[in-house]
CSV table of C-alpha atoms and ligand atoms in Angstrom, one decimal:
chain,number,residue,atom,x,y,z
A,30,MET,CA,223.9,185.8,170.2
A,31,GLN,CA,227.2,184.0,171.0
A,32,SER,CA,225.5,182.0,173.8
A,33,GLN,CA,222.9,180.6,171.3
A,34,LYS,CA,223.7,177.0,170.4
A,35,ILE,CA,223.2,175.1,167.1
A,36,VAL,CA,223.1,171.4,167.7
A,37,VAL,CA,224.3,169.2,164.9
A,38,LEU,CA,222.9,165.7,165.0
A,39,GLY,CA,224.7,163.1,162.8
A,40,THR,CA,222.6,160.2,161.4
A,41,GLY,CA,224.9,159.0,158.6
A,42,GLY,CA,224.3,159.1,154.9
A,43,THR,CA,226.7,159.8,152.0
A,44,ILE,CA,227.7,163.1,153.6
A,45,ALA,CA,229.4,160.8,156.1
A,46,GLY,CA,230.5,158.3,153.5
A,47,THR,CA,234.0,157.3,152.4
A,48,GLY,CA,235.1,155.9,149.0
A,49,ALA,CA,238.2,154.1,147.7
A,50,ASP,CA,239.5,157.3,146.0
A,51,GLY,CA,238.5,160.9,145.2
A,52,SER,CA,236.6,159.9,142.0
A,53,ASP,CA,234.5,157.2,143.6
A,54,HIS,CA,230.9,158.6,143.6
A,55,THR,CA,229.0,155.3,143.6
A,56,GLY,CA,231.0,152.5,145.1
A,57,TYR,CA,231.6,154.3,148.4
A,58,ARG,CA,230.2,153.2,151.8
A,59,ALA,CA,227.7,155.6,153.4
A,60,ALA,CA,227.7,156.5,157.1
A,61,GLN,CA,231.4,156.0,158.0
A,62,ILE,CA,232.5,159.3,159.4
A,63,GLY,CA,231.4,160.7,162.8
A,64,VAL,CA,229.8,164.1,163.0
A,65,ALA,CA,232.8,165.6,164.8
A,66,GLU,CA,235.1,164.6,162.0
A,67,LEU,CA,232.6,165.9,159.4
A,68,LEU,CA,232.5,169.3,161.0
A,69,ALA,CA,236.3,169.4,161.3
A,70,GLY,CA,236.4,169.1,157.5
A,71,VAL,CA,234.5,172.3,157.0
A,72,PRO,CA,236.9,175.3,157.4
A,73,ALA,CA,233.9,177.7,156.8
A,74,LEU,CA,232.5,176.6,160.2
A,75,ALA,CA,235.7,177.2,162.2
A,76,SER,CA,234.4,180.4,163.6
A,77,TRP,CA,231.2,178.7,164.7
A,78,ARG,CA,232.9,176.0,166.9
A,79,SER,CA,232.0,177.5,170.3
A,80,GLN,CA,228.4,177.7,169.3
A,81,LEU,CA,228.1,174.2,167.9
A,82,GLU,CA,227.1,171.1,170.0
A,83,LEU,CA,227.7,167.8,168.1
A,84,GLU,CA,225.9,164.6,168.7
A,85,GLN,CA,226.0,161.3,166.9
A,86,LEU,CA,222.4,160.1,167.0
A,87,ALA,CA,222.7,157.3,164.5
A,88,GLN,CA,225.1,156.1,161.8
A,89,ILE,CA,223.1,154.6,159.0
A,90,ASP,CA,222.5,154.5,155.3
A,91,SER,CA,219.2,156.3,155.1
A,92,LYS,CA,217.7,153.7,152.8
A,93,ASP,CA,217.6,151.6,156.0
A,94,MET,CA,215.7,154.2,158.1
A,95,ASP,CA,213.5,152.6,160.6
A,96,GLU,CA,210.8,153.5,163.1
A,97,ALA,CA,213.1,153.1,166.1
A,98,THR,CA,215.6,155.6,164.7
A,99,TRP,CA,212.8,158.0,163.8
A,100,ALA,CA,211.4,157.7,167.4
A,101,ARG,CA,214.8,158.5,168.9
A,102,LEU,CA,215.3,161.4,166.6
A,103,ALA,CA,212.0,163.0,167.2
A,104,ARG,CA,212.4,162.7,171.0
A,105,ARG,CA,215.9,164.1,170.9
A,106,VAL,CA,214.9,167.0,168.7
A,107,ALA,CA,212.0,167.8,170.9
A,108,GLU,CA,214.3,167.7,174.0
A,109,LEU,CA,216.9,170.0,172.4
A,110,LEU,CA,214.3,172.5,171.1
A,111,ALA,CA,213.0,172.8,174.6
A,112,ARG,CA,216.3,174.3,175.7
A,113,ASP,CA,216.2,178.1,175.6
A,114,GLU,CA,219.8,178.4,174.5
A,115,VAL,CA,219.3,176.1,171.5
A,116,GLN,CA,218.6,178.4,168.5
A,117,GLY,CA,218.3,175.6,165.9
A,118,ILE,CA,219.2,172.1,165.0
A,119,VAL,CA,221.0,170.7,162.0
A,120,ILE,CA,220.6,167.0,161.1
A,121,THR,CA,223.1,165.4,158.7
A,122,HIS,CA,221.2,162.7,156.8
A,123,GLY,CA,221.3,160.4,153.8
A,124,THR,CA,219.6,161.8,150.7
A,125,ASP,CA,217.5,158.7,150.0
A,126,THR,CA,214.9,159.1,152.7
A,127,LEU,CA,215.6,162.7,153.8
A,128,GLU,CA,212.2,163.9,152.5
A,129,GLU,CA,210.5,161.2,154.7
A,130,THR,CA,212.4,162.2,157.8
A,131,ALA,CA,211.7,165.9,157.1
A,132,PHE,CA,208.0,165.2,156.7
A,133,PHE,CA,207.9,163.0,159.8
A,134,LEU,CA,209.5,165.6,162.0
A,135,HIS,CA,207.2,168.3,160.6
A,136,ALA,CA,204.1,166.1,161.2
A,137,VAL,CA,205.0,165.4,164.8
A,138,LEU,CA,207.0,168.4,166.0
A,139,ALA,CA,206.0,171.3,163.7
A,140,PRO,CA,208.8,173.3,165.4
A,141,THR,CA,208.9,177.0,165.7
A,142,LYS,CA,212.7,176.9,165.8
A,143,PRO,CA,214.7,175.8,162.7
A,144,VAL,CA,215.3,172.1,162.3
A,145,VAL,CA,217.5,171.8,159.1
A,146,LEU,CA,218.2,168.6,157.4
A,147,THR,CA,221.2,168.4,155.1
A,148,CYS,CA,223.0,165.8,153.1
A,149,ALA,CA,225.3,165.1,150.2
A,150,MET,CA,225.3,163.3,146.9
A,151,ARG,CA,229.0,162.6,147.0
A,152,PRO,CA,231.0,161.0,149.8
A,153,ALA,CA,233.2,163.1,152.1
A,154,THR,CA,236.3,161.6,150.3
A,155,ALA,CA,235.2,162.9,146.8
A,156,LEU,CA,237.4,165.5,145.1
A,157,GLY,CA,234.3,167.6,144.6
A,158,ALA,CA,232.5,166.7,147.8
A,159,ASP,CA,229.2,168.7,148.2
A,160,GLY,CA,228.8,167.9,151.9
A,161,PRO,CA,231.0,170.7,153.4
A,162,GLN,CA,229.1,173.5,151.6
A,163,ASN,CA,225.7,171.9,152.3
A,164,LEU,CA,226.7,171.6,156.0
A,165,ALA,CA,228.0,175.2,156.2
A,166,ASP,CA,224.7,176.4,154.5
A,167,ALA,CA,222.6,174.4,156.9
A,168,VAL,CA,224.3,175.9,159.9
A,169,SER,CA,223.9,179.4,158.6
A,170,VAL,CA,220.1,178.7,158.0
A,171,ALA,CA,219.7,177.2,161.5
A,172,ALA,CA,221.4,180.3,163.0
A,173,ALA,CA,219.6,182.9,160.9
A,174,PRO,CA,217.0,185.0,162.8
A,175,GLN,CA,213.3,184.4,162.3
A,176,VAL,CA,213.8,181.1,160.4
A,177,SER,CA,211.4,178.3,161.6
A,178,GLY,CA,210.2,174.9,160.9
A,179,VAL,CA,211.7,171.7,159.4
A,180,LEU,CA,213.7,172.6,156.3
A,181,ALA,CA,216.0,170.7,153.9
A,182,VAL,CA,219.1,172.6,152.7
A,183,VAL,CA,220.8,171.1,149.7
A,184,ALA,CA,222.8,172.6,146.8
A,185,GLY,CA,222.1,176.2,147.9
A,186,ALA,CA,218.4,175.8,148.1
A,187,VAL,CA,216.0,175.6,151.1
A,188,HIS,CA,213.1,173.2,150.7
A,189,GLY,CA,210.0,172.7,152.8
A,190,PRO,CA,209.0,169.4,154.3
A,191,LEU,CA,205.8,168.9,152.4
A,192,ASP,CA,207.2,169.4,148.9
A,193,VAL,CA,210.8,168.3,149.0
A,194,GLN,CA,211.7,165.2,147.0
A,195,LYS,CA,214.8,163.5,145.8
A,196,VAL,CA,214.3,163.4,142.0
A,197,HIS,CA,217.7,162.4,140.7
A,198,PRO,CA,219.9,159.4,141.7
A,199,TYR,CA,223.3,161.1,140.9
A,200,ARG,CA,223.4,164.8,140.1
A,201,LEU,CA,224.4,167.3,142.8
A,202,HIS,CA,221.1,169.1,142.3
A,203,ALA,CA,219.1,166.0,143.2
A,204,PHE,CA,216.2,167.7,145.1
A,205,SER,CA,213.2,169.5,143.9
A,206,SER,CA,210.1,171.0,145.5
A,207,GLY,CA,208.2,170.6,142.2
A,208,ASP,CA,205.5,173.1,141.3
A,209,ALA,CA,205.6,174.6,144.8
A,210,GLY,CA,209.2,175.8,144.4
A,211,VAL,CA,211.9,176.3,147.0
A,212,LEU,CA,211.4,178.4,150.1
A,213,ALA,CA,214.7,180.2,149.9
A,214,PHE,CA,218.2,180.2,148.5
A,215,VAL,CA,221.4,180.4,150.5
A,216,GLU,CA,223.9,182.6,148.9
A,217,GLU,CA,227.3,183.4,150.5
A,218,GLY,CA,225.9,182.3,153.8
A,219,ARG,CA,222.9,184.7,153.4
A,220,LEU,CA,219.3,183.7,153.0
A,221,ARG,CA,217.1,185.0,150.2
A,222,GLN,CA,213.6,184.0,151.2
A,223,LEU,CA,210.9,183.5,148.5
A,224,ARG,CA,208.1,181.8,150.4
A,225,PRO,CA,207.0,181.5,154.1
A,226,TRP,CA,208.6,179.0,156.4
A,227,PRO,CA,206.5,175.9,157.1
A,228,VAL,CA,203.9,176.0,159.8
A,229,GLY,CA,202.1,173.0,161.2
A,230,GLN,CA,200.2,171.7,164.1
A,231,PRO,CA,202.5,170.0,166.6
A,232,ARG,CA,201.3,166.5,167.7
A,233,LEU,CA,203.7,166.0,170.6
A,234,HIS,CA,201.4,163.5,172.2
A,235,LEU,CA,202.5,161.1,169.4
A,236,LEU,CA,206.0,161.0,170.9
A,237,GLU,CA,204.8,158.4,173.4
A,238,TYR,CA,203.4,156.1,170.7
A,239,LEU,CA,206.5,156.2,168.5
A,240,SER,CA,208.5,153.4,170.3
A,241,ARG,CA,205.6,151.0,170.1
A,242,PRO,CA,205.1,148.9,166.9
A,243,TRP,CA,203.7,151.3,164.3
A,244,PRO,CA,200.5,150.4,162.5
A,245,LYS,CA,201.3,148.5,159.3
A,246,VAL,CA,200.8,150.9,156.4
A,247,ALA,CA,202.0,150.0,152.9
A,248,ILE,CA,202.0,151.7,149.5
A,249,VAL,CA,200.3,150.0,146.6
A,250,MET,CA,201.2,151.4,143.2
A,251,SER,CA,198.5,151.8,140.5
A,252,HIS,CA,200.2,151.0,137.2
A,253,ALA,CA,199.6,149.3,133.9
A,254,VAL,CA,198.5,145.7,134.5
A,255,ALA,CA,198.0,146.4,138.3
A,256,GLN,CA,196.4,143.4,139.9
A,257,PRO,CA,194.3,142.9,143.0
A,258,TRP,CA,196.4,140.2,144.7
A,259,VAL,CA,198.9,142.8,146.0
A,260,VAL,CA,196.1,144.4,148.0
A,261,GLU,CA,194.7,141.1,149.2
A,262,ALA,CA,198.2,139.9,150.3
A,263,LEU,CA,198.8,143.1,152.3
A,264,VAL,CA,195.4,142.9,154.0
A,265,GLN,CA,196.2,139.2,154.9
A,266,HIS,CA,199.4,140.4,156.4
A,267,GLY,CA,197.6,142.8,158.7
A,268,ALA,CA,197.9,146.1,156.9
A,269,ARG,CA,195.8,148.7,158.7
A,270,GLY,CA,196.3,151.3,156.1
A,271,LEU,CA,197.1,151.4,152.4
A,272,VAL,CA,198.3,154.4,150.4
A,273,VAL,CA,197.6,154.1,146.7
A,274,ALA,CA,200.3,155.7,144.6
A,275,ALA,CA,197.8,156.7,142.0
A,276,THR,CA,198.3,157.6,138.4
A,277,GLY,CA,198.1,161.1,137.1
A,278,ASN,CA,195.4,163.1,138.9
A,279,GLY,CA,194.7,160.4,141.4
A,280,THR,CA,193.3,157.7,139.2
A,281,VAL,CA,193.3,154.0,140.1
A,282,HIS,CA,193.5,151.0,137.8
A,283,GLN,CA,190.0,149.4,137.4
A,284,ASP,CA,191.4,146.0,138.5
A,285,LEU,CA,192.8,147.5,141.7
A,286,GLN,CA,189.8,149.6,142.8
A,287,PRO,CA,187.4,146.7,143.8
A,288,ALA,CA,190.1,145.1,145.9
A,289,LEU,CA,190.8,148.4,147.6
A,290,LEU,CA,187.1,148.9,148.4
A,291,ARG,CA,186.9,145.4,149.8
A,292,ALA,CA,189.9,146.2,152.0
A,293,GLU,CA,188.2,149.4,153.2
A,294,GLN,CA,185.1,147.4,154.1
A,295,ARG,CA,187.3,145.2,156.3
A,296,GLY,CA,188.4,148.4,158.2
A,297,VAL,CA,191.6,149.2,156.3
A,298,LYS,CA,192.1,152.9,155.9
A,299,LEU,CA,192.9,154.1,152.4
A,300,LEU,CA,194.5,157.2,151.0
A,301,ARG,CA,195.3,158.2,147.4
A,302,ALA,CA,198.3,160.2,146.5
A,303,SER,CA,199.5,161.0,143.0
A,304,ARG,CA,202.7,159.3,141.9
A,305,CYS,CA,203.6,162.3,139.7
A,306,THR,CA,206.8,163.8,140.9
A,307,LEU,CA,206.4,167.5,140.2
A,308,GLY,CA,202.9,168.1,141.6
A,309,GLN,CA,201.1,166.2,144.3
A,310,MET,CA,197.7,167.9,143.8
A,311,VAL,CA,194.7,165.8,143.1
A,312,LEU,CA,192.2,168.1,141.4
A,313,PRO,CA,188.4,167.6,142.0
A,314,ALA,CA,186.9,164.9,139.8
A,315,SER,CA,184.5,165.7,137.0
A,316,ALA,CA,180.8,165.0,137.6
A,317,GLN,CA,181.2,161.8,135.6
A,318,ALA,CA,184.1,160.5,137.7
A,319,GLN,CA,182.2,161.4,140.9
A,320,ALA,CA,179.8,158.6,140.1
A,321,GLU,CA,182.5,156.2,141.1
A,322,PRO,CA,183.3,155.7,144.8
A,323,ALA,CA,186.2,158.1,145.5
A,324,LEU,CA,189.0,157.1,147.8
A,325,PRO,CA,190.2,159.9,150.1
A,326,HIS,CA,193.2,161.7,148.8
A,327,VAL,CA,196.0,163.8,150.1
A,328,GLN,CA,198.3,166.4,148.5
A,329,LEU,CA,201.5,164.6,149.5
A,330,SER,CA,203.9,162.2,147.7
A,331,PRO,CA,203.0,158.5,148.4
A,332,VAL,CA,205.9,158.0,150.8
A,333,LYS,CA,204.8,161.0,152.9
A,334,ALA,CA,201.2,160.0,152.7
A,335,ARG,CA,202.3,156.6,154.1
A,336,ILE,CA,203.8,158.4,157.2
A,337,ALA,CA,200.8,160.7,157.6
A,338,LEU,CA,198.4,157.7,157.6
A,339,ALA,CA,200.6,155.7,160.0
A,340,LEU,CA,200.7,158.7,162.4
A,341,ASP,CA,196.9,159.1,162.2
A,342,LEU,CA,196.3,155.4,162.9
A,343,MET,CA,198.9,155.3,165.7
A,344,GLN,CA,196.5,156.6,168.3
A,345,GLU,CA,193.7,154.3,167.5
A,346,ALA,CA,193.7,151.1,169.6
B,108,SIN,C1,221.8,157.5,152.2
B,108,SIN,O1,220.7,157.9,151.8
B,108,SIN,O2,222.1,157.3,153.3
B,108,SIN,C2,222.8,157.1,151.1
B,108,SIN,C3,222.7,157.9,149.9
B,108,SIN,C4,223.0,159.3,150.1
B,108,SIN,O3,223.1,159.9,151.2
B,108,SIN,O4,223.1,160.0,149.0
């Protein structure tokens, strides 16, 4: 097993952030420390050094995640996974869009080896920094036998790519998998698995499309006083797809629905996703509601539905 490698790809985030002093949890700058320095700050990983390969793929605040970085990341992860000696990959990432990157990698690569994203809510310079423990946990998950798929390891929990969401802006336990629940816990470096690892259908042919401009797909939120001009403006700007962040069980404001149907008639692909945080299911409509034209829906959060729709549209001319 010693010849098996875990590759750690750094992409930035608060885990690589630095603040003015140890109590600075909000005014710090994300994405300052390189992945080698990050690893050097985790004594628990000292015995792993010969098995770890470190690579700085990006150095960004994940709120600024873009298509070009995602394209590079997906390609690099695919290349690394193809190497026999690579047992798994750890990606250090910002918390803000971690769930989107996790879903994106799952949707394109659906890997059978572990690809483990991790992060931190406090910068590396914080007195009680959470990054070192998260990183140590992520490495132990990536190295554990029989683990597979894209996972997020945060605060001792292992989440799957479909369900994980950041649900708190400040607390160390900022991530939730809602109703679905976590896949596993990491306790003293050991995994306690509760649910199966994620499986998916790899769509590796999409790798060739990722560097081209992505189809424009936006999110329209249905909310009190929602108005049709938002949809009209997006269509005018060339939106090819719209995800409706729908209220409750997938319902859409009566003033938004006609504009959406007009957009659909002009060839814009629509998808509904519930904006509720703890459960993304949209249950079948009652007979009365079925009389209204139903927009297609998906059991994903709106930000993940946006990625799913963009990937679906990518192959269409
Ligand atoms: C980021 O998402 O890159 C900054 C915030 C964080 O990592 O907590």
